[in-house]
Coordinates of C-alpha atoms in Angstrom, one line a residue:
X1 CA -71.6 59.5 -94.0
X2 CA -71.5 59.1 -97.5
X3 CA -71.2 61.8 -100.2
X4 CA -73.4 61.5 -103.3
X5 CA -73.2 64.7 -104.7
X6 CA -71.2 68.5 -104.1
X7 CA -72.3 71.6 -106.0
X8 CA -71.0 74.1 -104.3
X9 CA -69.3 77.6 -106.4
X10 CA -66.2 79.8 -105.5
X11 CA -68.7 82.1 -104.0
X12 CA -69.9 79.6 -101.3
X13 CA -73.5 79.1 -102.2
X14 CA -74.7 75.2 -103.5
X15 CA -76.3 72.1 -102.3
X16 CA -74.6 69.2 -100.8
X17 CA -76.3 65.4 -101.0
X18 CA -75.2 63.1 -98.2
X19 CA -76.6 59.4 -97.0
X20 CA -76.3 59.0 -93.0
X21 CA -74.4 55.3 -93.0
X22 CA -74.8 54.9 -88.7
X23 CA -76.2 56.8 -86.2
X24 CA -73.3 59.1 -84.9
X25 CA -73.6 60.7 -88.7
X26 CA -76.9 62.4 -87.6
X27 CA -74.3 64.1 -85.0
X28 CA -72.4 65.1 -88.4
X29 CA -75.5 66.5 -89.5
X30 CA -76.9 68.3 -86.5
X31 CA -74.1 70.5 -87.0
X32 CA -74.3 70.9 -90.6
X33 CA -77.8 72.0 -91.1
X34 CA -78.3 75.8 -89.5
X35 CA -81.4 77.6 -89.1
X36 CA -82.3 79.2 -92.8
X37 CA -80.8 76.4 -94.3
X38 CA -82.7 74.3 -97.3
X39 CA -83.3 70.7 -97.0
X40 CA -85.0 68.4 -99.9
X41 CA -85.6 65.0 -98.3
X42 CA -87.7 62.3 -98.8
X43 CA -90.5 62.1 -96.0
X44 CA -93.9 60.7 -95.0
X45 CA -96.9 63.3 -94.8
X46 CA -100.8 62.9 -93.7
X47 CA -102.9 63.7 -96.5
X48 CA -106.8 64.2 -96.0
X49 CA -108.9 62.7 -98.5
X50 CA -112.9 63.8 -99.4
X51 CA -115.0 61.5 -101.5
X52 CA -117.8 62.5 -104.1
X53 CA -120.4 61.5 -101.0
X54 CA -118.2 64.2 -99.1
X55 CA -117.2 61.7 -96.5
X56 CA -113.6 62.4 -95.9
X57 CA -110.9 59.5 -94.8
X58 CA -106.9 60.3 -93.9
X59 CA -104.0 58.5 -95.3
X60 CA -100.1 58.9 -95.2
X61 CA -98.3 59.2 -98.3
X62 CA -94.3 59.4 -99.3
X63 CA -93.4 62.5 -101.4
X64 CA -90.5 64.2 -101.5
X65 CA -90.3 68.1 -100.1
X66 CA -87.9 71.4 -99.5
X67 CA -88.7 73.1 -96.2
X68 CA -86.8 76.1 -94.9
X69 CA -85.5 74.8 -91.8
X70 CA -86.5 76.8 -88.9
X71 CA -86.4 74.4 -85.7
X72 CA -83.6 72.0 -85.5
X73 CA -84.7 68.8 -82.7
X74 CA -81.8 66.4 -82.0
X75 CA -82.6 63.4 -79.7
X76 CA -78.9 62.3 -79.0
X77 CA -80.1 59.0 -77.3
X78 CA -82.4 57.6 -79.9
X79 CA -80.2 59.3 -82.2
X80 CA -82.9 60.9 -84.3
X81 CA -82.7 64.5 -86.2
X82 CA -85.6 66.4 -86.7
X83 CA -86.1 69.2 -89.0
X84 CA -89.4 71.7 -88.8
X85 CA -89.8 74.1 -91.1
X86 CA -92.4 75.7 -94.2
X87 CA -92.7 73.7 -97.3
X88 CA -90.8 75.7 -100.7
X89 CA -92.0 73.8 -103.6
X90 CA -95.8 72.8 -104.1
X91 CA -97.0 69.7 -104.9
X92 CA -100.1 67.7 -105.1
X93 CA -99.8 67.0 -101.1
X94 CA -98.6 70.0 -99.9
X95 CA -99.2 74.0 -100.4
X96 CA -96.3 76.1 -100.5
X97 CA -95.6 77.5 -97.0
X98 CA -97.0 75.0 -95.3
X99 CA -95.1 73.8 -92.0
X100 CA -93.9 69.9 -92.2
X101 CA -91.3 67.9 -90.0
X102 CA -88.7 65.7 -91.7
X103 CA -87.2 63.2 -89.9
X104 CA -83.8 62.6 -91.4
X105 CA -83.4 58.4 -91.8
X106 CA -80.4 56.6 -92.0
X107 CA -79.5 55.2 -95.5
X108 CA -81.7 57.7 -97.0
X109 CA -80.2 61.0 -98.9
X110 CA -80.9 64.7 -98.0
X111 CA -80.0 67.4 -99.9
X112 CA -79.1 70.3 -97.8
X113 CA -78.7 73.6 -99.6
X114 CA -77.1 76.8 -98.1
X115 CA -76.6 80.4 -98.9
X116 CA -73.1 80.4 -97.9
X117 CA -70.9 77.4 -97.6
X118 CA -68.4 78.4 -94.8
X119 CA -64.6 76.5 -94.6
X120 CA -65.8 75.0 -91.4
X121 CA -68.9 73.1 -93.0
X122 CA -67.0 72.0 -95.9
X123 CA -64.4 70.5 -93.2
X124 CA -67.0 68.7 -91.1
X125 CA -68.4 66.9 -94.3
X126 CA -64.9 65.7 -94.9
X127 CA -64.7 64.4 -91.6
X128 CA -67.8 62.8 -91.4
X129 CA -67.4 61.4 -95.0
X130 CA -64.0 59.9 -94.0
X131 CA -63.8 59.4 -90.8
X132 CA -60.5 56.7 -90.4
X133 CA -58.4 59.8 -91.6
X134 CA -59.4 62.0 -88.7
X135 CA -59.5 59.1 -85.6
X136 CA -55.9 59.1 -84.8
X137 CA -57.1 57.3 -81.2
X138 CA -58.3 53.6 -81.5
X139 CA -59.1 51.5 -78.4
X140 CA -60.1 48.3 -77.7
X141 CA -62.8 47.7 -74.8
X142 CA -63.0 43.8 -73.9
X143 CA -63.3 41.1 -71.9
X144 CA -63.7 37.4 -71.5
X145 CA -65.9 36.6 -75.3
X146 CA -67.2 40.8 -75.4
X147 CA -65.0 43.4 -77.0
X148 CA -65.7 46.5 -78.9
X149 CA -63.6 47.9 -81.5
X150 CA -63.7 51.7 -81.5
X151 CA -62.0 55.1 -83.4
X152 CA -62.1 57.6 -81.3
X153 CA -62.2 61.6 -82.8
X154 CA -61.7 65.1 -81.3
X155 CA -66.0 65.4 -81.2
X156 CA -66.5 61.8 -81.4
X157 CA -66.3 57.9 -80.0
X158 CA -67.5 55.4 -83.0
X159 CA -68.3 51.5 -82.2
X160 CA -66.8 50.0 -85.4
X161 CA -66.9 47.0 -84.5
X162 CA -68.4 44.4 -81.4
X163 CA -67.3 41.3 -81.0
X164 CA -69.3 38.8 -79.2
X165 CA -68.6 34.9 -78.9
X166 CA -69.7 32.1 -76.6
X167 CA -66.4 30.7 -74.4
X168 CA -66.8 27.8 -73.1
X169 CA -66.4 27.7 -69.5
X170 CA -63.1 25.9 -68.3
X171 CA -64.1 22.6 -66.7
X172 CA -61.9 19.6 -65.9
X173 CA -61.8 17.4 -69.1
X174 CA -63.0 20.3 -71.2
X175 CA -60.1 22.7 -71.4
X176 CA -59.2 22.5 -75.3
X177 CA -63.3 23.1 -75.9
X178 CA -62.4 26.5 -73.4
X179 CA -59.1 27.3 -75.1
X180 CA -60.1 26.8 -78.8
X181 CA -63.1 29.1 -77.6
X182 CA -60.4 31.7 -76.5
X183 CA -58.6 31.6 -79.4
X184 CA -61.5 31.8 -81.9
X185 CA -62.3 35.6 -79.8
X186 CA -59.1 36.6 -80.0
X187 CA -58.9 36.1 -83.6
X188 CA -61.9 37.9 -84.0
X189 CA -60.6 40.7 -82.0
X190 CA -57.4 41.0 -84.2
X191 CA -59.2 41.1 -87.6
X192 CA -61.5 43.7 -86.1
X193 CA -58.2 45.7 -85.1
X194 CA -56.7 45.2 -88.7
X195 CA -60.6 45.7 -90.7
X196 CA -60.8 48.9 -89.0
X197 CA -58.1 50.5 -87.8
X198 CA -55.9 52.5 -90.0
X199 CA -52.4 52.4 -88.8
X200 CA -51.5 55.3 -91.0
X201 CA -52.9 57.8 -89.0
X202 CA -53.8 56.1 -86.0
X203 CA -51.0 57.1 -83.3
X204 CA -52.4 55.3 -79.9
X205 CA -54.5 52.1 -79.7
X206 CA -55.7 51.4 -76.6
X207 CA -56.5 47.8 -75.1
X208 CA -58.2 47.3 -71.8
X209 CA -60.2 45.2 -70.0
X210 CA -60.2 43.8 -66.4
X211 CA -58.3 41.1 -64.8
X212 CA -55.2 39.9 -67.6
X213 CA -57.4 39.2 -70.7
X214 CA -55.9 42.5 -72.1
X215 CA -52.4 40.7 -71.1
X216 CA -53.4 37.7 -72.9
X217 CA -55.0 39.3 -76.1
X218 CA -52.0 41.1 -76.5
X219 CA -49.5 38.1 -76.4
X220 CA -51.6 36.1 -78.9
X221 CA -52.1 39.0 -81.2
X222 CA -48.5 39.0 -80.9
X223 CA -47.9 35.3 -81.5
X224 CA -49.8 35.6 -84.5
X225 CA -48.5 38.1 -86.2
X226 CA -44.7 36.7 -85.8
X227 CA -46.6 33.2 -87.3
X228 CA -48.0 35.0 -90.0
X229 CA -45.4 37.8 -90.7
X230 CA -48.0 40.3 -90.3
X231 CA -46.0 43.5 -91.0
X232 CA -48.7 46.3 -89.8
X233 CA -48.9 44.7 -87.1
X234 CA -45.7 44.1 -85.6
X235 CA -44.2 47.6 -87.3
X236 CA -47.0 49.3 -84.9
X237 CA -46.2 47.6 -81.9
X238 CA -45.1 51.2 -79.9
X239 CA -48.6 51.9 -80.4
X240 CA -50.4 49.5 -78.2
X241 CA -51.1 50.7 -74.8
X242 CA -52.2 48.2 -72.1
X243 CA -54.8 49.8 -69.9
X244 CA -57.1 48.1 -67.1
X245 CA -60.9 48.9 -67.6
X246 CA -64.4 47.7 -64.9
X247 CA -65.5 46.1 -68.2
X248 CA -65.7 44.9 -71.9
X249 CA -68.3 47.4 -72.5
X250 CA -68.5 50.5 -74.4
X251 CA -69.1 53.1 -71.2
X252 CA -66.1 52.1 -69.7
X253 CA -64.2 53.9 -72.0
X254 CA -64.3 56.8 -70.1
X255 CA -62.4 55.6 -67.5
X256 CA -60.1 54.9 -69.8
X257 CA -59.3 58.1 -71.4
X258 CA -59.2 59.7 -67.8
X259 CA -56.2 57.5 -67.0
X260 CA -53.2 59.9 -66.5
X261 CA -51.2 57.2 -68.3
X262 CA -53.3 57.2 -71.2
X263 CA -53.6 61.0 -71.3
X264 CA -49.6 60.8 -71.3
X265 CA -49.3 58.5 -74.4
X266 CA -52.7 60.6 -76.2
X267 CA -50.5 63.9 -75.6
X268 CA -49.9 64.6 -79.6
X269 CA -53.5 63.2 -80.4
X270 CA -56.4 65.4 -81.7
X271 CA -58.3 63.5 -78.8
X272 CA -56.7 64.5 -76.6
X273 CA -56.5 68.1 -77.0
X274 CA -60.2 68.9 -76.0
X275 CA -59.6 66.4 -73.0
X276 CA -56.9 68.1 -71.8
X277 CA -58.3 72.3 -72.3
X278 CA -61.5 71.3 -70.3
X279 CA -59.1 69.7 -67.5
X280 CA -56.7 73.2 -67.6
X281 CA -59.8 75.4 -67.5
X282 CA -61.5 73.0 -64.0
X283 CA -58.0 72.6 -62.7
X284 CA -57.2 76.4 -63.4
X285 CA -61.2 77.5 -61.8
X286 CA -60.3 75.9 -58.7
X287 CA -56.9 76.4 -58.0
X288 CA -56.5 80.0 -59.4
X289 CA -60.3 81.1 -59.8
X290 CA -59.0 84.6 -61.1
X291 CA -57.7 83.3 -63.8
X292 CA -60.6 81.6 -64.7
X293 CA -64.1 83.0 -66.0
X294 CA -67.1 81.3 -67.9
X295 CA -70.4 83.1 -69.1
X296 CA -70.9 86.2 -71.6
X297 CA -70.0 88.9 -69.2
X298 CA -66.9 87.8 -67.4
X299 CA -65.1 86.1 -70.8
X300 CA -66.2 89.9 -72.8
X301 CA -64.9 92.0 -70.2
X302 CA -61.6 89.3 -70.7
X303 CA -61.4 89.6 -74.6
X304 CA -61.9 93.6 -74.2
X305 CA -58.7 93.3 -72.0
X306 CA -57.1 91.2 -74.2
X307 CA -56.3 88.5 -71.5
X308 CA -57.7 85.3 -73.3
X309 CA -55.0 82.8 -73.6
X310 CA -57.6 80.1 -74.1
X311 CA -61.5 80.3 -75.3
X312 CA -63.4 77.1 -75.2
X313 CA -66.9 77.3 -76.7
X314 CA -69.7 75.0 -76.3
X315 CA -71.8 73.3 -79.6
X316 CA -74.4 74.9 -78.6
X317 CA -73.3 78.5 -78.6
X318 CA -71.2 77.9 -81.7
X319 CA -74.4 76.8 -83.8
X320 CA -76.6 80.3 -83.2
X321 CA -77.3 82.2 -85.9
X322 CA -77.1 85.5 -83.9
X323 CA -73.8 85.9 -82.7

């Protein structure tokens, strides 16, 4: 996510411009923009045209228009945010009041105005706007010419980066062509891990992949950097974690993170933390189920008796307006 402009006051109240750079930034924004909220984005609208004859033709036109937001839609597959609400300044294609849909689109600004700009909104635009200096979890999902670079958050897992490159297959006489095809992958893999990982604030990287690519990866990232005198590299060597994974392929990082090894070396992570309270609460719920509650009536009747030691709340509670 990138920031264009901030105008907010001491008292809270101001307008915010952001661009969405990739697709997880319309997460960002899902859970910026609240119901009552103001957002000024470019969009496309369906005007109806009458000629002198009175015969009357439609066409679609791009203007630019404020709606108070009033029905947030989030399509977390295709990734697509979609904000319905009634037109506040007129123009020549729209009355004021009128209902219109924005779709928010990547690489294009919105400007999203609130009444009161609350610490936790500011935070998340932080995050979103700098996103290296909140993934303190990077891993490495690959195998045999696939691998996918990614930061992992406390809300989040981002792809930075997918590496994919032909190896040729090992054949008698052909060998070198299958070796030099190795070698140019792991290369590719390395500069990935040292383009997008910042070692600063990165405290686990994870590398896994079945069978001993991970093994090998790992010994000629290694090699490498002892060639080259690669300093970041061989300074954050405690980091790497070797892990076995079904595949080079992004979904298999879930197996991953549910390693108990890996949830060892993740303990001081901000990734880990969420992990780790929704593993206590199931492991608590069915071991000791009266220390356990979920839902609006048992987890009150709790906070009345002052017995919460922990209180997990879902995205979708936290973003109503009512409570």
């Amino acid at each position: 996510m990138k920031l264009v402009r901030k105008n907010v006051d001491k008292t809270g109240d101001g307008s915010v411009t952001l661009v969405p750079e990739e697709p997880e930034d319309m997460w960002h924004a899902y859970n910026l923009i609240a119901e009552g909220d103001q957002v000024r984005s470019s969009t496309i609208r369906k005007v109806q045209n009458e000629s002198s004859t009175g015969s009357s033709s439609s066409s679609r036109v791009r203007t630019t228009l404020t709606i108070s937001v009033e029905t947030i839609d989030f399509d977390t597959q295709a990734q697509v945010l979609r904000l319905k609400g009634r037109n506040r300044e007129e123009n020549q294609y729209v009355k004021m009041g009128a209902y219109h849909t924005i779709d928010l689109e990547l690489n294009r600004a919105f400007t999203l105005m609130k009444p009161e700009w609350d610490t936790i909104a500011l935070e998340r635009i932080e995050m979103a706007c700098d996103v290296t200096q909140n993934a303190d979890v990077a891993a490495v999902i690959m195998q045999d010419g696939l691998a996918h670079v990614c930061l992992i958050t406390s809300s989040m897992t981002l792809v930075r980066s997918k590496i994919d490159v032909a190896i040729p297959r090992k054949r008698k006489g052909y060998v070198q062509q299958h070796e030099k095809g190795l070698n140019k992958f792991y290369d590719a893999v390395m500069q990935g891990i040292l383009r997008h990982v910042n070692f600063d604030v990165v405290k686990c990287i994870l590398i896994a992949s079945p069978g001993f690519v991970k093994d090998q990866f790992y010994e000629y990232m290694f090699q490498q950097a002892v060639k080259t005198d690669n300093k970041v590299l061989i300074d954050n060597k405690s980091k790497f974690m070797l892990v076995h994974s079904s595949s080079g392929f992004k979904h298999s990082l879930k197996e991953v993170l549910q390693d108990p090894a890996v949830i060892v070396k993740m303990s001081d992570t901000k990734a880990a933390g969420e992990v780790k309270a929704l593993e206590t609460f199931y492991t608590t719920l069915q071991l000791e189920p009266a220390k356990a509650f979920y839902g609006k009536k048992h987890v009150c009747k709790a906070a009345d008796a002052q017995a919460i030691e922990m209180l997990l709340i879902s995205d979708n509670l936290f973003r109503k307006t009512g409570i």
